[in-house]
mmCIF file of C-alpha atoms in Angstrom:
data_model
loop_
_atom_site.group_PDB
_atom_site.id
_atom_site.type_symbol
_atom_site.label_atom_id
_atom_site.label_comp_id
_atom_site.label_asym_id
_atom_site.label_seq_id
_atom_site.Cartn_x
_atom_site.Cartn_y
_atom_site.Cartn_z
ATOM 1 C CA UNK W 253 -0.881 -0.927 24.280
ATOM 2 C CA UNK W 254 -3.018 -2.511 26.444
ATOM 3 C CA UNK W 255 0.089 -4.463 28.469
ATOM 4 C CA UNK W 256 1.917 -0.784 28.785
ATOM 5 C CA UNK W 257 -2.128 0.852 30.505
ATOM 6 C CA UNK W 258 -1.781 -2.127 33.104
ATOM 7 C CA UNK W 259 1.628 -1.549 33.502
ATOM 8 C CA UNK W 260 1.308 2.249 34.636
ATOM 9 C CA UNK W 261 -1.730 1.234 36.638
ATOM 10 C CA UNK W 262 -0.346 -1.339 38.284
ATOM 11 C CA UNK W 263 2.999 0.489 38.556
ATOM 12 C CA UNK W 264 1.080 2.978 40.841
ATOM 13 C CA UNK W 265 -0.117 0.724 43.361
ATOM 14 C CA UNK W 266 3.472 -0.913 43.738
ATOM 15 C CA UNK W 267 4.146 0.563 47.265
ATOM 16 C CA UNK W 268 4.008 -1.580 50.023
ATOM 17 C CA UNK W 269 -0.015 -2.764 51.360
ATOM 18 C CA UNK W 270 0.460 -0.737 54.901
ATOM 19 C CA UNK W 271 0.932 2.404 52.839
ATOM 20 C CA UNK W 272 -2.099 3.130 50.494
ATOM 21 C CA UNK W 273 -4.505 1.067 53.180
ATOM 22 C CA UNK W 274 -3.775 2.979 56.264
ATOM 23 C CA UNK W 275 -6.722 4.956 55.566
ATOM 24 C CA UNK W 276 -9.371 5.964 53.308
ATOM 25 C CA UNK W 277 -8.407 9.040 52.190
ATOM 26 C CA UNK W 278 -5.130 7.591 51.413
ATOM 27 C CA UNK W 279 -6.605 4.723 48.900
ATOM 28 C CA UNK W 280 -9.039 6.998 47.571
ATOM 29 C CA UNK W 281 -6.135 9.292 46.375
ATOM 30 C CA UNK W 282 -4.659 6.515 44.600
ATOM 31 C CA UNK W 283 -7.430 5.403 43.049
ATOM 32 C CA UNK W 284 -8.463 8.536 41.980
ATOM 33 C CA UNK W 285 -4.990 8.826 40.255
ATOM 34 C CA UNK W 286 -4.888 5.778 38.490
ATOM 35 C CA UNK W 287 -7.824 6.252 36.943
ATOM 36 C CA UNK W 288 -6.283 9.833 35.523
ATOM 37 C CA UNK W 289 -3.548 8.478 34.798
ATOM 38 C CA UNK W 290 -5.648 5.811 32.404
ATOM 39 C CA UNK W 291 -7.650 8.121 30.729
ATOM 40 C CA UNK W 292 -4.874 10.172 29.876
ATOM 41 C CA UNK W 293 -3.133 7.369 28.692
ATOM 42 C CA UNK W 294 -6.429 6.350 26.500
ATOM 43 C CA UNK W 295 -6.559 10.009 25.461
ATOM 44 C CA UNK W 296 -3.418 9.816 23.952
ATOM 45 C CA UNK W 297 -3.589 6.662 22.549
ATOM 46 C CA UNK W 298 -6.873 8.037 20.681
ATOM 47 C CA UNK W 299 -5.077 11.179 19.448
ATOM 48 C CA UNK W 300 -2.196 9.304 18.173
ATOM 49 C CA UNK W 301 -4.551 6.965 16.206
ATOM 50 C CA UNK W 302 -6.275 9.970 14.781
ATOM 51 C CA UNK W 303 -3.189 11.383 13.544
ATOM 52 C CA UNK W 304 -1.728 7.802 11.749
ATOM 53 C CA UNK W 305 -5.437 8.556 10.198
ATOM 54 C CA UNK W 306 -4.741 11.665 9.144
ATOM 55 C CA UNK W 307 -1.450 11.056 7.910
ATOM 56 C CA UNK W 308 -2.555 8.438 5.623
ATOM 57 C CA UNK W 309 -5.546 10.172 4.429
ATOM 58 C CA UNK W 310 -3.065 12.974 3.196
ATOM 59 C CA UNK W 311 -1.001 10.705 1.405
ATOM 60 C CA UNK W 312 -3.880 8.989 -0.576
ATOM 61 C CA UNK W 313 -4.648 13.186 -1.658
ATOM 62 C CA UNK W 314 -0.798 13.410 -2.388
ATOM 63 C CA UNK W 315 -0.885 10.020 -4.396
ATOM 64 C CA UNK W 316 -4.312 11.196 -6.283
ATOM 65 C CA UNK W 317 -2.902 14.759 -7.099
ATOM 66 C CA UNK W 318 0.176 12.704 -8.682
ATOM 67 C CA UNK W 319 -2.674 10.560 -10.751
ATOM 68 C CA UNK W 320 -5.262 12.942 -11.593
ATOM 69 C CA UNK W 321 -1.745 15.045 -12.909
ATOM 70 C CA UNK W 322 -0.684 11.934 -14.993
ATOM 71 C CA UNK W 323 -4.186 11.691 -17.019
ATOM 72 C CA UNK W 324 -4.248 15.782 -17.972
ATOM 73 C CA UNK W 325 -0.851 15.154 -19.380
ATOM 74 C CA UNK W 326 -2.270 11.888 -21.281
ATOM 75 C CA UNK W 327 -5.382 13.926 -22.256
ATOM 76 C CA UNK W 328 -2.720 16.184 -24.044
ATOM 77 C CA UNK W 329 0.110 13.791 -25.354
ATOM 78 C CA UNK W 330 -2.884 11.735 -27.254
ATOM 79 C CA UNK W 331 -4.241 14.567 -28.558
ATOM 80 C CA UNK W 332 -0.668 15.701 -29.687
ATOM 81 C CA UNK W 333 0.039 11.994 -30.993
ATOM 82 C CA UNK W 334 -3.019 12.158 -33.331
ATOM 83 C CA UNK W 335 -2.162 15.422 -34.322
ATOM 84 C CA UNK W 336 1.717 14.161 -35.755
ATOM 85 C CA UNK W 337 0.057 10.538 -36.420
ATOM 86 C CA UNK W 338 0.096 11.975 -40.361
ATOM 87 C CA UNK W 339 3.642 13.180 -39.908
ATOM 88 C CA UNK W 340 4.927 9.587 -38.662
ATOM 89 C CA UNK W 341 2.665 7.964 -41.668
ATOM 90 C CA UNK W 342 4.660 10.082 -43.958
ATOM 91 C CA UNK W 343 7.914 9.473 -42.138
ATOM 92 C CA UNK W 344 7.583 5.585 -42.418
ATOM 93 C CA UNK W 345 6.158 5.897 -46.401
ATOM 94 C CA UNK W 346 9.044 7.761 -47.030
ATOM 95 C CA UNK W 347 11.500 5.263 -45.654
ATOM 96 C CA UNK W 348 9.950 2.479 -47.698
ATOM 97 C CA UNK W 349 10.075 4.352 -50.847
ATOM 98 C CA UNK W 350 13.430 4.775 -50.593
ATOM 99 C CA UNK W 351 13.301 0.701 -49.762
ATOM 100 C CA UNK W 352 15.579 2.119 -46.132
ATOM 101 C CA UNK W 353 14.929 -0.894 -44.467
ATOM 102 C CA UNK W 354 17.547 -0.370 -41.553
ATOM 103 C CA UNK W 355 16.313 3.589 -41.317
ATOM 104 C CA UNK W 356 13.048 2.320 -40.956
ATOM 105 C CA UNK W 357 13.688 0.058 -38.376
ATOM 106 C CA UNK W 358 15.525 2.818 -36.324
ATOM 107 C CA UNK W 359 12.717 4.759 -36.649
ATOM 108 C CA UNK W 360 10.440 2.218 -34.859
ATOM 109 C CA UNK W 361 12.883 1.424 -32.367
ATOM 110 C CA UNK W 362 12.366 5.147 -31.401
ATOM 111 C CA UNK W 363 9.153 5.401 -31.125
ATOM 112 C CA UNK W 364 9.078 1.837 -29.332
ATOM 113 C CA UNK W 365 11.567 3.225 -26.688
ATOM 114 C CA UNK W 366 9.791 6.410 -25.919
ATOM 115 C CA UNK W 367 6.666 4.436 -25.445
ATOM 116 C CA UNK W 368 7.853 2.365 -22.861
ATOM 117 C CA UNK W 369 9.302 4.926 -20.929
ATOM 118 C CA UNK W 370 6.072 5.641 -19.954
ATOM 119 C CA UNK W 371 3.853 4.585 -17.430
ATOM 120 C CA UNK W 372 0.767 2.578 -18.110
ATOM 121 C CA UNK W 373 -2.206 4.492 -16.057
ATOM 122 C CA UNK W 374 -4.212 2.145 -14.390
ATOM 123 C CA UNK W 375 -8.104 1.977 -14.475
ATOM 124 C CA UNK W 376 -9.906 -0.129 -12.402
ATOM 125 C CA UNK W 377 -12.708 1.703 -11.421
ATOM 126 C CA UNK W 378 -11.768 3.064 -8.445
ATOM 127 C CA UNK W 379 -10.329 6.406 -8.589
ATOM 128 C CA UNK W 380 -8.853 5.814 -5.281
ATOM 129 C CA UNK W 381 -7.027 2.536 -5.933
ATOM 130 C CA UNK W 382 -5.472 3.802 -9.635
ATOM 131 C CA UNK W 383 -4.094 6.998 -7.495
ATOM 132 C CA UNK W 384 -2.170 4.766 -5.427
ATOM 133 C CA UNK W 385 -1.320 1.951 -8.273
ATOM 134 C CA UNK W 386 -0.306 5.038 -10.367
ATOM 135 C CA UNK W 387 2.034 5.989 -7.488
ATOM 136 C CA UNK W 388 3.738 2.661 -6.763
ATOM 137 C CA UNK W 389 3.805 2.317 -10.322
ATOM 138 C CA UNK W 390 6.254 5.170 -10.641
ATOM 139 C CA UNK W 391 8.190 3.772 -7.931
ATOM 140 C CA UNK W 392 8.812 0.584 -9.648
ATOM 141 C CA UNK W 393 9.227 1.912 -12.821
ATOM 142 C CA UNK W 394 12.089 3.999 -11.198
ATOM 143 C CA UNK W 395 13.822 0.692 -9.788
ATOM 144 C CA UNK W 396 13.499 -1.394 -13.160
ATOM 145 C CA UNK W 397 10.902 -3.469 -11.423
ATOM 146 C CA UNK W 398 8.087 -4.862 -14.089
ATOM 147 C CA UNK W 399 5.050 -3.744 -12.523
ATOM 148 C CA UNK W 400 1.504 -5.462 -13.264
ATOM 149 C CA UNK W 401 -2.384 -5.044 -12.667
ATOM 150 C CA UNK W 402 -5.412 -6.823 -13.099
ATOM 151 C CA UNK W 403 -7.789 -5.330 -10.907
ATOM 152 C CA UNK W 404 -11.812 -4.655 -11.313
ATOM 153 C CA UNK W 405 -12.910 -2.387 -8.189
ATOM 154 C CA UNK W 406 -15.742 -0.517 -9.733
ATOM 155 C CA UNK W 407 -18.484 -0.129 -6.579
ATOM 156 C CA UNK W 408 -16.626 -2.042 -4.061
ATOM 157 C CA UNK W 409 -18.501 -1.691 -0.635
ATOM 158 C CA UNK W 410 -14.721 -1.355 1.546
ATOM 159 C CA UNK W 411 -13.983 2.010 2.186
ATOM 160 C CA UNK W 412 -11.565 3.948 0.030
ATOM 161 C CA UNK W 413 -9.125 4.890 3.270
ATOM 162 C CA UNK W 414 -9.117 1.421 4.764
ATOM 163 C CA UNK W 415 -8.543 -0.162 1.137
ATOM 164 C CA UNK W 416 -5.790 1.926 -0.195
ATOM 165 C CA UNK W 417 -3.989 1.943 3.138
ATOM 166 C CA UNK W 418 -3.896 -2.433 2.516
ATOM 167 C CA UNK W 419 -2.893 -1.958 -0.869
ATOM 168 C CA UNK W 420 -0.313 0.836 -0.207
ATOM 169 C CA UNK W 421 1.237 -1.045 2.280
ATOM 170 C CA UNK W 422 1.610 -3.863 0.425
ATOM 171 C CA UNK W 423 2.882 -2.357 -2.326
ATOM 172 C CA UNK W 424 5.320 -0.581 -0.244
ATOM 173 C CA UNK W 425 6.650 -3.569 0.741
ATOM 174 C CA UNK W 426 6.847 -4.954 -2.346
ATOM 175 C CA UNK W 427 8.700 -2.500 -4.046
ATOM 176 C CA UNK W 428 11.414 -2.388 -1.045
ATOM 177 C CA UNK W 429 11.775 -6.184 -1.649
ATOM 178 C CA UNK W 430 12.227 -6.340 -5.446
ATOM 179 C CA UNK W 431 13.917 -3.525 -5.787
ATOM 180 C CA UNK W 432 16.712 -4.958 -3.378
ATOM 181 C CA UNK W 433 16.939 -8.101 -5.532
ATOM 182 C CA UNK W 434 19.642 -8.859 -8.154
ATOM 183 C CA UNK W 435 17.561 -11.376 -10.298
ATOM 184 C CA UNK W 436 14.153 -10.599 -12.407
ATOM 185 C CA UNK W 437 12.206 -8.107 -10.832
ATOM 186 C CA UNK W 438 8.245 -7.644 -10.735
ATOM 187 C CA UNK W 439 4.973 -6.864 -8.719
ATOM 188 C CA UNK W 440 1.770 -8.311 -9.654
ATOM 189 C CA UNK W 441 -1.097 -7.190 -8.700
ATOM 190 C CA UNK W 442 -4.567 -9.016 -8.982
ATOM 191 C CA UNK W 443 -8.173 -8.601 -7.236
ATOM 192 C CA UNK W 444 -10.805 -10.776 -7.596
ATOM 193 C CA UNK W 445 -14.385 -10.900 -6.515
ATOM 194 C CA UNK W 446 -16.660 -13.527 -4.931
ATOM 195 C CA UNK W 447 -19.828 -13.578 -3.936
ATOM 196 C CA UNK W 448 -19.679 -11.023 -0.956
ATOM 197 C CA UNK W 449 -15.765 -11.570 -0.808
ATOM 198 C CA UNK W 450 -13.012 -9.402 -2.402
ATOM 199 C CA UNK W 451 -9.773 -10.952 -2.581
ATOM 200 C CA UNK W 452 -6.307 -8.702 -3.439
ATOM 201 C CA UNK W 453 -2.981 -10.799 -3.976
ATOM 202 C CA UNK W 454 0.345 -8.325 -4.139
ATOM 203 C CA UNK W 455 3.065 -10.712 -5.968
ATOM 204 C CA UNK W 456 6.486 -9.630 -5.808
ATOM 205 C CA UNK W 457 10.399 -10.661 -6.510
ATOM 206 C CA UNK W 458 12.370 -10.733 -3.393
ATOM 207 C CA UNK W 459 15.940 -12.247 -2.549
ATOM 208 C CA UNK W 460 14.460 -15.274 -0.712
ATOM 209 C CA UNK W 461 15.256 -14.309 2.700
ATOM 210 C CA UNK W 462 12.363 -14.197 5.255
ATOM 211 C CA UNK W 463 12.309 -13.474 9.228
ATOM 212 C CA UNK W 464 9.543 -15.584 10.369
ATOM 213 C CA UNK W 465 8.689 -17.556 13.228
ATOM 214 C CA UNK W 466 5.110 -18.973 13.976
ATOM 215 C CA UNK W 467 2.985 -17.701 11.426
ATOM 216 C CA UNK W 468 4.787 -14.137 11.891
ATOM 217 C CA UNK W 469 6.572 -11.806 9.891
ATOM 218 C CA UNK W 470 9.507 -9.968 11.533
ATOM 219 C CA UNK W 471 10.631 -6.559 9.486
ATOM 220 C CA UNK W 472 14.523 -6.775 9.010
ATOM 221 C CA UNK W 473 14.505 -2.954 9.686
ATOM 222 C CA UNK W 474 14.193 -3.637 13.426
ATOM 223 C CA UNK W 475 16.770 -5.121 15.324
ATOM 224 C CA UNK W 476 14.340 -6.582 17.946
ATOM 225 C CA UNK W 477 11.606 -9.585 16.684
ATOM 226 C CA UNK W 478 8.897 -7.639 15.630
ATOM 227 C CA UNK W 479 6.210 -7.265 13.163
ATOM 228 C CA UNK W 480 6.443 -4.073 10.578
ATOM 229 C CA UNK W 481 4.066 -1.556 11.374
ATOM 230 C CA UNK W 482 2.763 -2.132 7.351
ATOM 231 C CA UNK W 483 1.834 -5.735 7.966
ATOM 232 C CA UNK W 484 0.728 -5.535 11.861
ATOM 233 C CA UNK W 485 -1.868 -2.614 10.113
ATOM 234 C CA UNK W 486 -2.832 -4.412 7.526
ATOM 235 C CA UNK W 487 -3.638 -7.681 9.819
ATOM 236 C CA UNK W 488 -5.902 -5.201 11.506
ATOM 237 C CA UNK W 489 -7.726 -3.590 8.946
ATOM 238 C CA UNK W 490 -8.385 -7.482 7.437
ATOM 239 C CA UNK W 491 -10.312 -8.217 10.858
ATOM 240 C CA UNK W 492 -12.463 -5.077 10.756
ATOM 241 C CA UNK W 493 -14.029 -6.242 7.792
ATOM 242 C CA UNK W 494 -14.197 -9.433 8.595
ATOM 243 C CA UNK W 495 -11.853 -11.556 6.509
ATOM 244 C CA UNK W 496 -8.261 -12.327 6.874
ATOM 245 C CA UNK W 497 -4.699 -11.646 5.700
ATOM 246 C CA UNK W 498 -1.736 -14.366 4.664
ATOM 247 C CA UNK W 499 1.593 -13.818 3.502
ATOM 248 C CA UNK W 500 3.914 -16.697 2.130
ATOM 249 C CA UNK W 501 6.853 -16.885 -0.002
ATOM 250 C CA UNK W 502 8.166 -19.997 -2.517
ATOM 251 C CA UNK W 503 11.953 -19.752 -3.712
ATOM 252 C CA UNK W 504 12.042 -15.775 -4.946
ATOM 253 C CA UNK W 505 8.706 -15.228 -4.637
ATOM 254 C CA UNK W 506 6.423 -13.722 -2.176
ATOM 255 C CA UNK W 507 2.736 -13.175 -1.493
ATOM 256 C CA UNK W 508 0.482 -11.066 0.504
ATOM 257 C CA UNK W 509 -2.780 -11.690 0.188
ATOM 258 C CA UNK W 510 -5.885 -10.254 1.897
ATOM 259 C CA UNK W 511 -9.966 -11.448 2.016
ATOM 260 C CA UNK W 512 -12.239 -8.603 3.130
ATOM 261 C CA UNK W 513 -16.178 -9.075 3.173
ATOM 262 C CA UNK W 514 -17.533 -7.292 0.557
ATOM 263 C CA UNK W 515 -21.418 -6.564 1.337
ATOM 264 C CA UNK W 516 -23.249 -3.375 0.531
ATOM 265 C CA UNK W 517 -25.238 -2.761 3.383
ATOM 266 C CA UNK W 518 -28.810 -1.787 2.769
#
């Protein structure tokens, strides 16, 4: 962004020297427009930047609507499972009195297979974070993709935006990836805290191929070598608070992982 401001300033200034120094007024006017021209650039830049903002602030409300949805309807299927726990007793009494072995095992097979068609709601103390775990969840649930968490984020001291829009990314990314490969498919996701440092790792099945060339990641959806926008904003959000991102892969499987400084401030 920077490169394209000196380009336009510069790019104003390209005539010839005899024609902006013939007199004052002349190289005043120039100057004068350049340094429109700049602000306006800057002024756009910062608008732009406030609507990326936006724009992921109202998906983390979208994603949190979708959670805060998914625990009413748990509230209620418990409180309907307790209510026909008696009725599944009696079921499974009555297929051993009858000594109905295989009916009994069909019977549990049922119950087994419309318990894992659900989704496991995550709690890790951070209403934020289980809205968009909750979310990717879904998404990989969707795709056959075996999705796991162990994460404790109870009073974390990163903000929620900044946080979720590392961990959404990531997990954006990771989903793409496994869900494009032909072999076992998973996500793992782990956090774990140190000192004054919180560290997230985002595991995930991917088909081994990687664009990279001097510590960089290129995304295959561009055709030129570039970073993804996901990674290049994750990179950034690492430096404001003051740790550090990495991303590797071995055979199938690859890692991004991210260090952020963890201090309350007083």
């Amino acid at each position: 962004m920077v490169h394209s401001y000196c380009h336009v300033f510069s790019s104003i200034f390209s005539e010839g020297v005899d024609v902006y120094t013939t007199t004052f007024p002349q190289m005043l006017s120039k100057c004068l427009i350049g340094v429109a021209t700049l602000l306006i650039c800057f002024a756009v830049s910062y608008d732009q930047q406030h609507f990326l903002n936006e724009k992921e602030l109202n998906r983390q409300i979208d994603q949190q609507k979708g959670y805060y949805h998914a625990l009413t309807e748990q509230v209620l299927a418990e409180r309907e499972a307790r209510h026909n726990f008696r009725h599944q007793v009696a079921a499974i009494k009555g297929f051993l009195d009858k000594n109905d072995m295989e009916g009994l095992r069909g019977y549990c097979d049922d119950l087994e297979l419309e318990e894992m068609g659900k989704v496991t709601i995550p709690y890790t103390g951070n209403a934020a974070a289980d809205g968009v775990l909750y979310h990717y969840g879904c998404i990989a649930r969707a795709k056959n993709i075996e999705f796991s968490v162990c994460c404790y984020l109870k009073d974390i001291a990163i903000p929620d935006t900044d946080f979720c829009t590392i961990l959404g990314n990531a997990l954006d990314n990771a989903v793409t990836a496994a869900g494009q490969y032909d072999g076992k498919r998973f996500i793992e996701v782990a956090t774990e805290k140190k000192h004054d440092m919180l560290l997230i790792t985002v595991d995930n099945s991917f088909d081994g191929i990687l664009f990279q060339e001097n510590g960089k990641i290129y995304s295959k959806k561009r055709q030129n070598k570039q970073e993804g926008i996901g990674i290049l904003s994750m990179k950034k959000l690492c430096e404001k608070h003051g740790g550090a991102s990495r991303f590797e892969a071995v055979g199938n499987r690859f890692q991004a992982s991210f260090i952020l400084k963890n201090e309350v401030e007083d």
